[in-house]
Amino acid sequence: MSVLIVSPGRDPEEWVKALENRHPGMNIYVYPEEHDTEEVEFALTWNHPRGLFKNYPNLKVIASMGAGVDHILSDSALPEGVKVTKVVDDTLTEDMGDFVLSQVMNHIRDLHYYSKAQRKKEWEQFQYKRPQNTTVGIMGLGVLGNAVAGKLTKNFFKVNAWSRTEKECEDVKCYHGKDQLEEFLKNSQILVCLLPLTEDTKNILNSDLFDMLPEGAYVINVARGEHLVEHDLMEMIDSGHLSGASLDVFREEPLPEEHPFWEHPKINITPHIASVTKPESVVGQIADNYDRMKEDEPLENKVEKDKGY
């Protein structure tokens, strides 16, 4: 019985050390080093090559290195019957809350523009907004959405939230379903996307949705690049309907050098760093699920594949 780590473009060494420290004697392979595919029953991965896991006849569990699982579920050749798990971690949720708060504050205080003005040696002052007079709308009320909502309300922002099904969140006005989406959007001065990526949410950030936002609204996407229709965002910013956007995730990563987002004065770019998994923080739950698999016990943080999260 062996564990396979698959993380193209990422150094897996921290994961290997963390697992070895937590679970001495665990037999670990790192793709693409030579190994016996029949030995592997548990895989730990981020952005594996499509179709890879169909070559592992005894694979039982695929564990995501992060909170997202779309990179796994989007593989049409995923072995039937294999279980998928995600990471749930207090550090991740806290980091996401901090990041979104920083982007919201950056917007209402115009810090993005002052940074550009400094490089041009321009002295220009803007009338800023205050948290108490700003309504933030959060799309997605999972673990991360709840954490972001809590962080914003504690910092005096008015917060609304929308989810596919009815949910509750303290000090937050909650909307749900397609029938309540427009009402939610028209009251969102800043829109934060924290939705899981599913067939229903792909391309949800499009011109039709943006048109329902109030004029001058600002968009923050920290979910997945595939949520956003990029040319629709550009058009809505250039038309003046949207005041700008902060983007941490993209359809292609790294973002190509020729992409127009790089040069757009009203789009703020960060390289998918809003909330990054730290192996030492989550290795316990990975090792625990490995043991649960061996004992044929229920897994923690198991994903409902038909829902996509």
mmCIF file of C-alpha atoms in Angstrom:
data_model
loop_
_atom_site.group_PDB
_atom_site.id
_atom_site.type_symbol
_atom_site.label_atom_id
_atom_site.label_comp_id
_atom_site.label_asym_id
_atom_site.label_seq_id
_atom_site.Cartn_x
_atom_site.Cartn_y
_atom_site.Cartn_z
ATOM 1 C CA MET A 1 0.000 0.000 0.000
ATOM 2 C CA SER A 2 1.526 3.307 -1.146
ATOM 3 C CA VAL A 3 0.798 7.027 -1.417
ATOM 4 C CA LEU A 4 1.388 8.916 -4.647
ATOM 5 C CA ILE A 5 2.060 12.671 -4.643
ATOM 6 C CA VAL A 6 1.251 14.440 -7.930
ATOM 7 C CA SER A 7 1.849 18.199 -8.097
ATOM 8 C CA PRO A 8 3.238 19.356 -11.482
ATOM 9 C CA GLY A 9 4.980 22.721 -11.193
ATOM 10 C CA ARG A 10 5.137 22.560 -7.399
ATOM 11 C CA ASP A 11 7.969 21.312 -5.233
ATOM 12 C CA PRO A 12 6.521 18.311 -3.327
ATOM 13 C CA GLU A 13 9.388 18.063 -0.837
ATOM 14 C CA GLU A 14 7.515 19.816 2.006
ATOM 15 C CA TRP A 15 4.613 17.410 1.589
ATOM 16 C CA VAL A 16 6.922 14.393 1.601
ATOM 17 C CA LYS A 17 8.680 15.542 4.788
ATOM 18 C CA ALA A 18 5.413 16.428 6.526
ATOM 19 C CA LEU A 19 3.872 13.027 5.752
ATOM 20 C CA GLU A 20 7.015 11.143 6.779
ATOM 21 C CA ASN A 21 7.146 13.041 10.077
ATOM 22 C CA ARG A 22 3.470 12.500 10.763
ATOM 23 C CA HIS A 23 3.289 8.900 9.553
ATOM 24 C CA PRO A 24 6.727 7.195 9.781
ATOM 25 C CA GLY A 25 7.025 4.208 7.503
ATOM 26 C CA MET A 26 4.487 5.476 4.964
ATOM 27 C CA ASN A 27 5.618 4.427 1.495
ATOM 28 C CA ILE A 28 5.551 7.556 -0.670
ATOM 29 C CA TYR A 29 6.101 7.955 -4.391
ATOM 30 C CA VAL A 30 6.428 11.303 -6.147
ATOM 31 C CA TYR A 31 5.140 11.444 -9.725
ATOM 32 C CA PRO A 32 6.717 10.937 -12.268
ATOM 33 C CA GLU A 33 9.409 8.853 -10.557
ATOM 34 C CA GLU A 34 9.290 5.146 -11.344
ATOM 35 C CA HIS A 35 6.817 3.182 -9.206
ATOM 36 C CA ASP A 36 4.411 0.266 -9.226
ATOM 37 C CA THR A 37 0.964 1.627 -10.141
ATOM 38 C CA GLU A 38 -0.761 -1.372 -8.560
ATOM 39 C CA GLU A 39 0.656 -0.484 -5.127
ATOM 40 C CA VAL A 40 -0.943 2.961 -5.019
ATOM 41 C CA GLU A 41 -4.232 3.225 -3.127
ATOM 42 C CA PHE A 42 -4.063 6.861 -1.981
ATOM 43 C CA ALA A 43 -3.104 9.927 -4.079
ATOM 44 C CA LEU A 44 -2.381 13.474 -2.889
ATOM 45 C CA THR A 45 -2.558 15.960 -5.727
ATOM 46 C CA TRP A 46 -2.903 19.422 -7.200
ATOM 47 C CA ASN A 47 -3.536 19.775 -10.957
ATOM 48 C CA HIS A 48 -2.646 16.227 -11.963
ATOM 49 C CA PRO A 49 -2.261 15.408 -15.686
ATOM 50 C CA ARG A 50 -5.681 14.561 -17.128
ATOM 51 C CA GLY A 51 -6.297 10.834 -17.327
ATOM 52 C CA LEU A 52 -3.397 9.920 -15.043
ATOM 53 C CA PHE A 53 -5.400 8.125 -12.362
ATOM 54 C CA LYS A 54 -7.065 5.671 -14.730
ATOM 55 C CA ASN A 55 -3.686 3.882 -14.713
ATOM 56 C CA TYR A 56 -4.014 2.993 -11.010
ATOM 57 C CA PRO A 57 -6.280 -0.052 -10.690
ATOM 58 C CA ASN A 58 -6.301 -0.115 -6.883
ATOM 59 C CA LEU A 59 -6.699 3.601 -6.231
ATOM 60 C CA LYS A 60 -9.293 4.292 -3.528
ATOM 61 C CA VAL A 61 -8.822 7.929 -2.488
ATOM 62 C CA ILE A 62 -7.690 11.119 -4.220
ATOM 63 C CA ALA A 63 -6.943 13.901 -1.737
ATOM 64 C CA SER A 64 -6.726 17.521 -2.830
ATOM 65 C CA MET A 65 -3.801 19.537 -1.472
ATOM 66 C CA GLY A 66 -6.167 22.471 -1.012
ATOM 67 C CA ALA A 67 -9.763 23.469 -0.401
ATOM 68 C CA GLY A 68 -10.607 23.332 -4.116
ATOM 69 C CA VAL A 69 -11.416 20.071 -5.891
ATOM 70 C CA ASP A 70 -12.416 21.225 -9.375
ATOM 71 C CA HIS A 71 -8.917 20.351 -10.616
ATOM 72 C CA ILE A 72 -9.730 16.739 -9.722
ATOM 73 C CA LEU A 73 -13.404 16.516 -10.652
ATOM 74 C CA SER A 74 -12.851 18.137 -14.053
ATOM 75 C CA ASP A 75 -10.958 15.022 -15.174
ATOM 76 C CA SER A 76 -13.467 13.053 -17.251
ATOM 77 C CA ALA A 77 -11.274 9.936 -16.948
ATOM 78 C CA LEU A 78 -11.428 9.820 -13.152
ATOM 79 C CA PRO A 79 -11.815 6.186 -12.007
ATOM 80 C CA GLU A 80 -15.378 5.375 -11.022
ATOM 81 C CA GLY A 81 -15.819 4.665 -7.338
ATOM 82 C CA VAL A 82 -12.717 6.552 -6.197
ATOM 83 C CA LYS A 83 -13.377 8.881 -3.250
ATOM 84 C CA VAL A 84 -12.266 12.527 -3.283
ATOM 85 C CA THR A 85 -11.407 14.659 -0.252
ATOM 86 C CA LYS A 86 -10.581 18.311 0.279
ATOM 87 C CA VAL A 87 -8.652 20.266 2.881
ATOM 88 C CA VAL A 88 -10.508 22.189 5.584
ATOM 89 C CA ASP A 89 -8.115 24.282 7.646
ATOM 90 C CA ASP A 90 -8.461 27.207 10.051
ATOM 91 C CA THR A 91 -5.280 28.779 8.684
ATOM 92 C CA LEU A 92 -6.678 28.765 5.147
ATOM 93 C CA THR A 93 -9.946 30.349 6.205
ATOM 94 C CA GLU A 94 -8.233 33.010 8.304
ATOM 95 C CA ASP A 95 -5.829 33.845 5.482
ATOM 96 C CA MET A 96 -8.688 34.174 2.988
ATOM 97 C CA GLY A 97 -10.556 36.511 5.330
ATOM 98 C CA ASP A 98 -7.470 38.689 5.751
ATOM 99 C CA PHE A 99 -6.838 38.799 2.015
ATOM 100 C CA VAL A 100 -10.362 39.769 1.021
ATOM 101 C CA LEU A 101 -10.466 42.416 3.744
ATOM 102 C CA SER A 102 -7.207 43.859 2.404
ATOM 103 C CA GLN A 103 -8.593 44.004 -1.146
ATOM 104 C CA VAL A 104 -11.825 45.619 -0.011
ATOM 105 C CA MET A 105 -9.909 48.224 1.993
ATOM 106 C CA ASN A 106 -7.541 48.772 -0.914
ATOM 107 C CA HIS A 107 -10.551 49.615 -3.065
ATOM 108 C CA ILE A 108 -12.491 51.908 -0.737
ATOM 109 C CA ARG A 109 -9.319 53.850 0.170
ATOM 110 C CA ASP A 110 -8.046 53.971 -3.456
ATOM 111 C CA LEU A 111 -4.630 52.608 -2.477
ATOM 112 C CA HIS A 112 -4.242 50.918 -5.869
ATOM 113 C CA TYR A 113 -4.424 54.298 -7.574
ATOM 114 C CA TYR A 114 -2.098 56.029 -5.121
ATOM 115 C CA SER A 115 0.531 53.372 -5.823
ATOM 116 C CA LYS A 116 0.343 54.164 -9.534
ATOM 117 C CA ALA A 117 0.336 57.907 -8.853
ATOM 118 C CA GLN A 118 3.515 57.615 -6.791
ATOM 119 C CA ARG A 119 5.381 56.055 -9.698
ATOM 120 C CA LYS A 120 4.227 58.964 -11.881
ATOM 121 C CA LYS A 121 5.013 61.519 -9.131
ATOM 122 C CA GLU A 122 1.410 62.729 -9.242
ATOM 123 C CA TRP A 123 -0.191 64.321 -6.171
ATOM 124 C CA GLU A 124 -3.909 63.579 -6.433
ATOM 125 C CA GLN A 125 -6.424 63.014 -3.653
ATOM 126 C CA PHE A 126 -9.610 60.941 -3.839
ATOM 127 C CA GLN A 127 -12.688 61.013 -1.647
ATOM 128 C CA TYR A 128 -12.614 57.672 0.158
ATOM 129 C CA LYS A 129 -15.476 55.495 1.433
ATOM 130 C CA ARG A 130 -15.903 54.114 4.944
ATOM 131 C CA PRO A 131 -16.728 50.504 5.880
ATOM 132 C CA GLN A 132 -19.940 51.574 7.633
ATOM 133 C CA ASN A 133 -21.207 53.001 4.315
ATOM 134 C CA THR A 134 -20.099 50.083 2.123
ATOM 135 C CA THR A 135 -22.085 46.942 1.333
ATOM 136 C CA VAL A 136 -20.128 43.868 0.307
ATOM 137 C CA GLY A 137 -21.897 40.957 -1.392
ATOM 138 C CA ILE A 138 -20.365 37.495 -1.040
ATOM 139 C CA MET A 139 -21.235 34.772 -3.535
ATOM 140 C CA GLY A 140 -20.751 31.421 -1.810
ATOM 141 C CA LEU A 141 -21.357 30.650 1.870
ATOM 142 C CA GLY A 142 -19.146 27.644 2.429
ATOM 143 C CA VAL A 143 -16.356 27.551 4.989
ATOM 144 C CA LEU A 144 -14.371 30.303 3.251
ATOM 145 C CA GLY A 145 -17.423 32.455 2.511
ATOM 146 C CA ASN A 146 -18.454 32.354 6.161
ATOM 147 C CA ALA A 147 -14.933 33.287 7.259
ATOM 148 C CA VAL A 148 -14.828 36.260 4.893
ATOM 149 C CA ALA A 149 -18.280 37.416 5.994
ATOM 150 C CA GLY A 150 -17.203 37.273 9.639
ATOM 151 C CA LYS A 151 -14.017 39.213 8.980
ATOM 152 C CA LEU A 152 -15.889 41.959 7.114
ATOM 153 C CA THR A 153 -18.700 42.348 9.647
ATOM 154 C CA LYS A 154 -16.170 42.612 12.471
ATOM 155 C CA ASN A 155 -14.629 45.498 10.538
ATOM 156 C CA PHE A 156 -18.000 47.289 10.285
ATOM 157 C CA PHE A 157 -18.876 46.504 6.667
ATOM 158 C CA LYS A 158 -22.470 45.781 5.742
ATOM 159 C CA VAL A 159 -22.464 42.248 4.338
ATOM 160 C CA ASN A 160 -24.940 40.367 2.164
ATOM 161 C CA ALA A 161 -24.419 36.821 0.917
ATOM 162 C CA TRP A 162 -25.861 34.578 -1.770
ATOM 163 C CA SER A 163 -25.740 30.803 -2.032
ATOM 164 C CA ARG A 164 -27.364 28.118 -4.144
ATOM 165 C CA THR A 165 -29.409 26.801 -1.228
ATOM 166 C CA GLU A 166 -30.772 28.560 1.839
ATOM 167 C CA LYS A 167 -28.159 29.250 4.525
ATOM 168 C CA GLU A 168 -27.726 31.468 7.559
ATOM 169 C CA CYS A 169 -24.766 33.555 8.693
ATOM 170 C CA GLU A 170 -24.602 35.776 11.763
ATOM 171 C CA ASP A 171 -25.020 39.524 11.082
ATOM 172 C CA VAL A 172 -25.354 38.847 7.344
ATOM 173 C CA LYS A 173 -28.430 39.235 5.146
ATOM 174 C CA CYS A 174 -28.618 35.972 3.201
ATOM 175 C CA TYR A 175 -30.136 35.340 -0.211
ATOM 176 C CA HIS A 176 -30.403 32.045 -2.060
ATOM 177 C CA GLY A 177 -31.404 30.553 -5.379
ATOM 178 C CA LYS A 178 -31.845 32.097 -8.810
ATOM 179 C CA ASP A 179 -34.981 33.983 -7.787
ATOM 180 C CA GLN A 180 -33.085 36.043 -5.200
ATOM 181 C CA LEU A 181 -29.876 36.595 -7.163
ATOM 182 C CA GLU A 182 -30.880 39.909 -8.764
ATOM 183 C CA GLU A 183 -32.000 41.401 -5.440
ATOM 184 C CA PHE A 184 -28.672 40.351 -3.899
ATOM 185 C CA LEU A 185 -26.632 41.826 -6.746
ATOM 186 C CA LYS A 186 -28.348 45.205 -6.930
ATOM 187 C CA ASN A 187 -27.381 45.809 -3.293
ATOM 188 C CA SER A 188 -23.710 44.782 -3.694
ATOM 189 C CA GLN A 189 -21.300 47.703 -4.056
ATOM 190 C CA ILE A 190 -18.413 45.241 -3.898
ATOM 191 C CA LEU A 191 -18.933 41.685 -5.150
ATOM 192 C CA VAL A 192 -16.720 38.868 -3.849
ATOM 193 C CA CYS A 193 -16.813 35.500 -5.626
ATOM 194 C CA LEU A 194 -16.135 32.513 -3.360
ATOM 195 C CA LEU A 195 -18.283 29.954 -5.154
ATOM 196 C CA PRO A 196 -17.163 26.373 -5.790
ATOM 197 C CA LEU A 197 -16.523 25.700 -9.466
ATOM 198 C CA THR A 198 -19.294 23.506 -10.865
ATOM 199 C CA GLU A 199 -21.112 23.214 -14.182
ATOM 200 C CA ASP A 200 -23.692 25.649 -12.803
ATOM 201 C CA THR A 201 -21.147 28.269 -11.714
ATOM 202 C CA LYS A 202 -18.769 28.234 -14.703
ATOM 203 C CA ASN A 203 -18.839 31.649 -16.432
ATOM 204 C CA ILE A 204 -21.257 33.009 -13.817
ATOM 205 C CA LEU A 205 -19.324 36.293 -13.650
ATOM 206 C CA ASN A 206 -20.550 37.561 -17.015
ATOM 207 C CA SER A 207 -22.099 40.685 -18.528
ATOM 208 C CA ASP A 208 -25.644 39.688 -17.563
ATOM 209 C CA LEU A 209 -24.642 39.359 -13.919
ATOM 210 C CA PHE A 210 -22.485 42.491 -13.945
ATOM 211 C CA ASP A 211 -25.401 44.462 -15.415
ATOM 212 C CA MET A 212 -27.438 43.688 -12.276
ATOM 213 C CA LEU A 213 -24.771 45.255 -10.043
ATOM 214 C CA PRO A 214 -25.097 48.949 -9.187
ATOM 215 C CA GLU A 215 -23.123 51.364 -11.330
ATOM 216 C CA GLY A 216 -19.587 51.724 -10.013
ATOM 217 C CA ALA A 217 -19.518 48.296 -8.361
ATOM 218 C CA TYR A 218 -16.183 46.546 -7.819
ATOM 219 C CA VAL A 219 -15.505 42.839 -8.396
ATOM 220 C CA ILE A 220 -13.155 40.584 -6.398
ATOM 221 C CA ASN A 221 -12.590 37.017 -7.631
ATOM 222 C CA VAL A 222 -10.758 34.687 -5.254
ATOM 223 C CA ALA A 223 -12.539 31.487 -6.301
ATOM 224 C CA ARG A 224 -11.558 30.136 -9.736
ATOM 225 C CA GLY A 225 -10.598 31.748 -13.024
ATOM 226 C CA GLU A 226 -13.274 29.766 -14.869
ATOM 227 C CA HIS A 227 -15.982 31.667 -12.997
ATOM 228 C CA LEU A 228 -15.098 34.811 -14.946
ATOM 229 C CA VAL A 229 -15.870 35.690 -18.560
ATOM 230 C CA GLU A 230 -12.817 37.857 -19.059
ATOM 231 C CA HIS A 231 -13.880 39.979 -22.041
ATOM 232 C CA ASP A 232 -17.203 40.737 -20.316
ATOM 233 C CA LEU A 233 -15.329 42.117 -17.316
ATOM 234 C CA MET A 234 -13.122 44.283 -19.534
ATOM 235 C CA GLU A 235 -16.120 45.660 -21.427
ATOM 236 C CA MET A 236 -18.055 46.473 -18.259
ATOM 237 C CA ILE A 237 -15.067 48.261 -16.714
ATOM 238 C CA ASP A 238 -14.275 50.172 -19.904
ATOM 239 C CA SER A 239 -17.921 51.233 -20.245
ATOM 240 C CA GLY A 240 -17.811 52.669 -16.722
ATOM 241 C CA HIS A 241 -20.460 50.370 -15.276
ATOM 242 C CA LEU A 242 -17.854 48.642 -13.087
ATOM 243 C CA SER A 243 -15.198 50.687 -11.297
ATOM 244 C CA GLY A 244 -12.596 47.906 -11.447
ATOM 245 C CA ALA A 245 -11.644 44.455 -10.235
ATOM 246 C CA SER A 246 -9.205 42.576 -8.041
ATOM 247 C CA LEU A 247 -8.330 39.161 -9.463
ATOM 248 C CA ASP A 248 -6.341 36.433 -7.714
ATOM 249 C CA VAL A 249 -7.332 33.514 -9.970
ATOM 250 C CA PHE A 250 -7.231 33.069 -13.738
ATOM 251 C CA ARG A 251 -8.210 30.649 -16.483
ATOM 252 C CA GLU A 252 -4.549 30.166 -17.321
ATOM 253 C CA GLU A 253 -1.915 30.326 -14.597
ATOM 254 C CA PRO A 254 0.631 31.837 -14.631
ATOM 255 C CA LEU A 255 -1.205 34.622 -16.432
ATOM 256 C CA PRO A 256 0.384 34.945 -19.916
ATOM 257 C CA GLU A 257 2.584 37.995 -20.413
ATOM 258 C CA GLU A 258 0.481 39.146 -23.372
ATOM 259 C CA HIS A 259 -2.786 39.087 -21.421
ATOM 260 C CA PRO A 260 -4.541 42.499 -21.405
ATOM 261 C CA PHE A 261 -5.254 42.296 -17.668
ATOM 262 C CA TRP A 262 -1.592 43.112 -16.949
ATOM 263 C CA GLU A 263 -1.819 46.585 -18.432
ATOM 264 C CA HIS A 264 -5.346 47.519 -17.420
ATOM 265 C CA PRO A 265 -5.247 50.456 -14.980
ATOM 266 C CA LYS A 266 -8.389 49.348 -13.138
ATOM 267 C CA ILE A 267 -7.559 45.670 -12.655
ATOM 268 C CA ASN A 268 -5.448 44.614 -9.693
ATOM 269 C CA ILE A 269 -3.634 41.272 -10.124
ATOM 270 C CA THR A 270 -2.226 38.879 -7.534
ATOM 271 C CA PRO A 271 -0.769 35.442 -8.434
ATOM 272 C CA HIS A 272 -3.236 33.066 -6.713
ATOM 273 C CA ILE A 273 -1.938 33.782 -3.226
ATOM 274 C CA ALA A 274 -5.126 34.696 -1.336
ATOM 275 C CA SER A 275 -4.977 31.499 0.716
ATOM 276 C CA VAL A 276 -2.196 28.935 0.270
ATOM 277 C CA THR A 277 -2.138 25.502 1.935
ATOM 278 C CA LYS A 278 0.738 24.945 4.353
ATOM 279 C CA PRO A 279 1.597 21.210 4.479
ATOM 280 C CA GLU A 280 2.461 21.196 8.184
ATOM 281 C CA SER A 281 -0.954 22.691 8.967
ATOM 282 C CA VAL A 282 -3.050 20.094 7.120
ATOM 283 C CA VAL A 283 -0.901 16.944 7.069
ATOM 284 C CA GLY A 284 -2.750 15.601 10.109
ATOM 285 C CA GLN A 285 -6.065 15.338 8.286
ATOM 286 C CA ILE A 286 -4.372 13.818 5.220
ATOM 287 C CA ALA A 287 -2.642 11.137 7.300
ATOM 288 C CA ASP A 288 -5.830 10.511 9.260
ATOM 289 C CA ASN A 289 -7.793 9.872 6.073
ATOM 290 C CA TYR A 290 -5.056 7.514 4.896
ATOM 291 C CA ASP A 291 -5.561 5.494 8.085
ATOM 292 C CA ARG A 292 -9.330 5.676 7.697
ATOM 293 C CA MET A 293 -9.005 4.314 4.169
ATOM 294 C CA LYS A 294 -6.913 1.395 5.412
ATOM 295 C CA GLU A 295 -9.498 0.580 8.080
ATOM 296 C CA ASP A 296 -12.411 1.128 5.677
ATOM 297 C CA GLU A 297 -13.791 3.897 7.884
ATOM 298 C CA PRO A 298 -15.693 7.024 6.701
ATOM 299 C CA LEU A 299 -13.389 9.761 5.401
ATOM 300 C CA GLU A 300 -13.254 13.295 6.766
ATOM 301 C CA ASN A 301 -13.948 16.215 4.369
ATOM 302 C CA LYS A 302 -15.254 13.874 1.685
ATOM 303 C CA VAL A 303 -16.518 15.612 -1.443
ATOM 304 C CA GLU A 304 -19.965 15.000 -2.888
ATOM 305 C CA LYS A 305 -18.914 14.481 -6.480
ATOM 306 C CA ASP A 306 -22.386 15.022 -7.904
ATOM 307 C CA LYS A 307 -22.471 18.516 -6.321
ATOM 308 C CA GLY A 308 -18.830 19.329 -7.096
ATOM 309 C CA TYR A 309 -17.877 20.292 -3.536
#
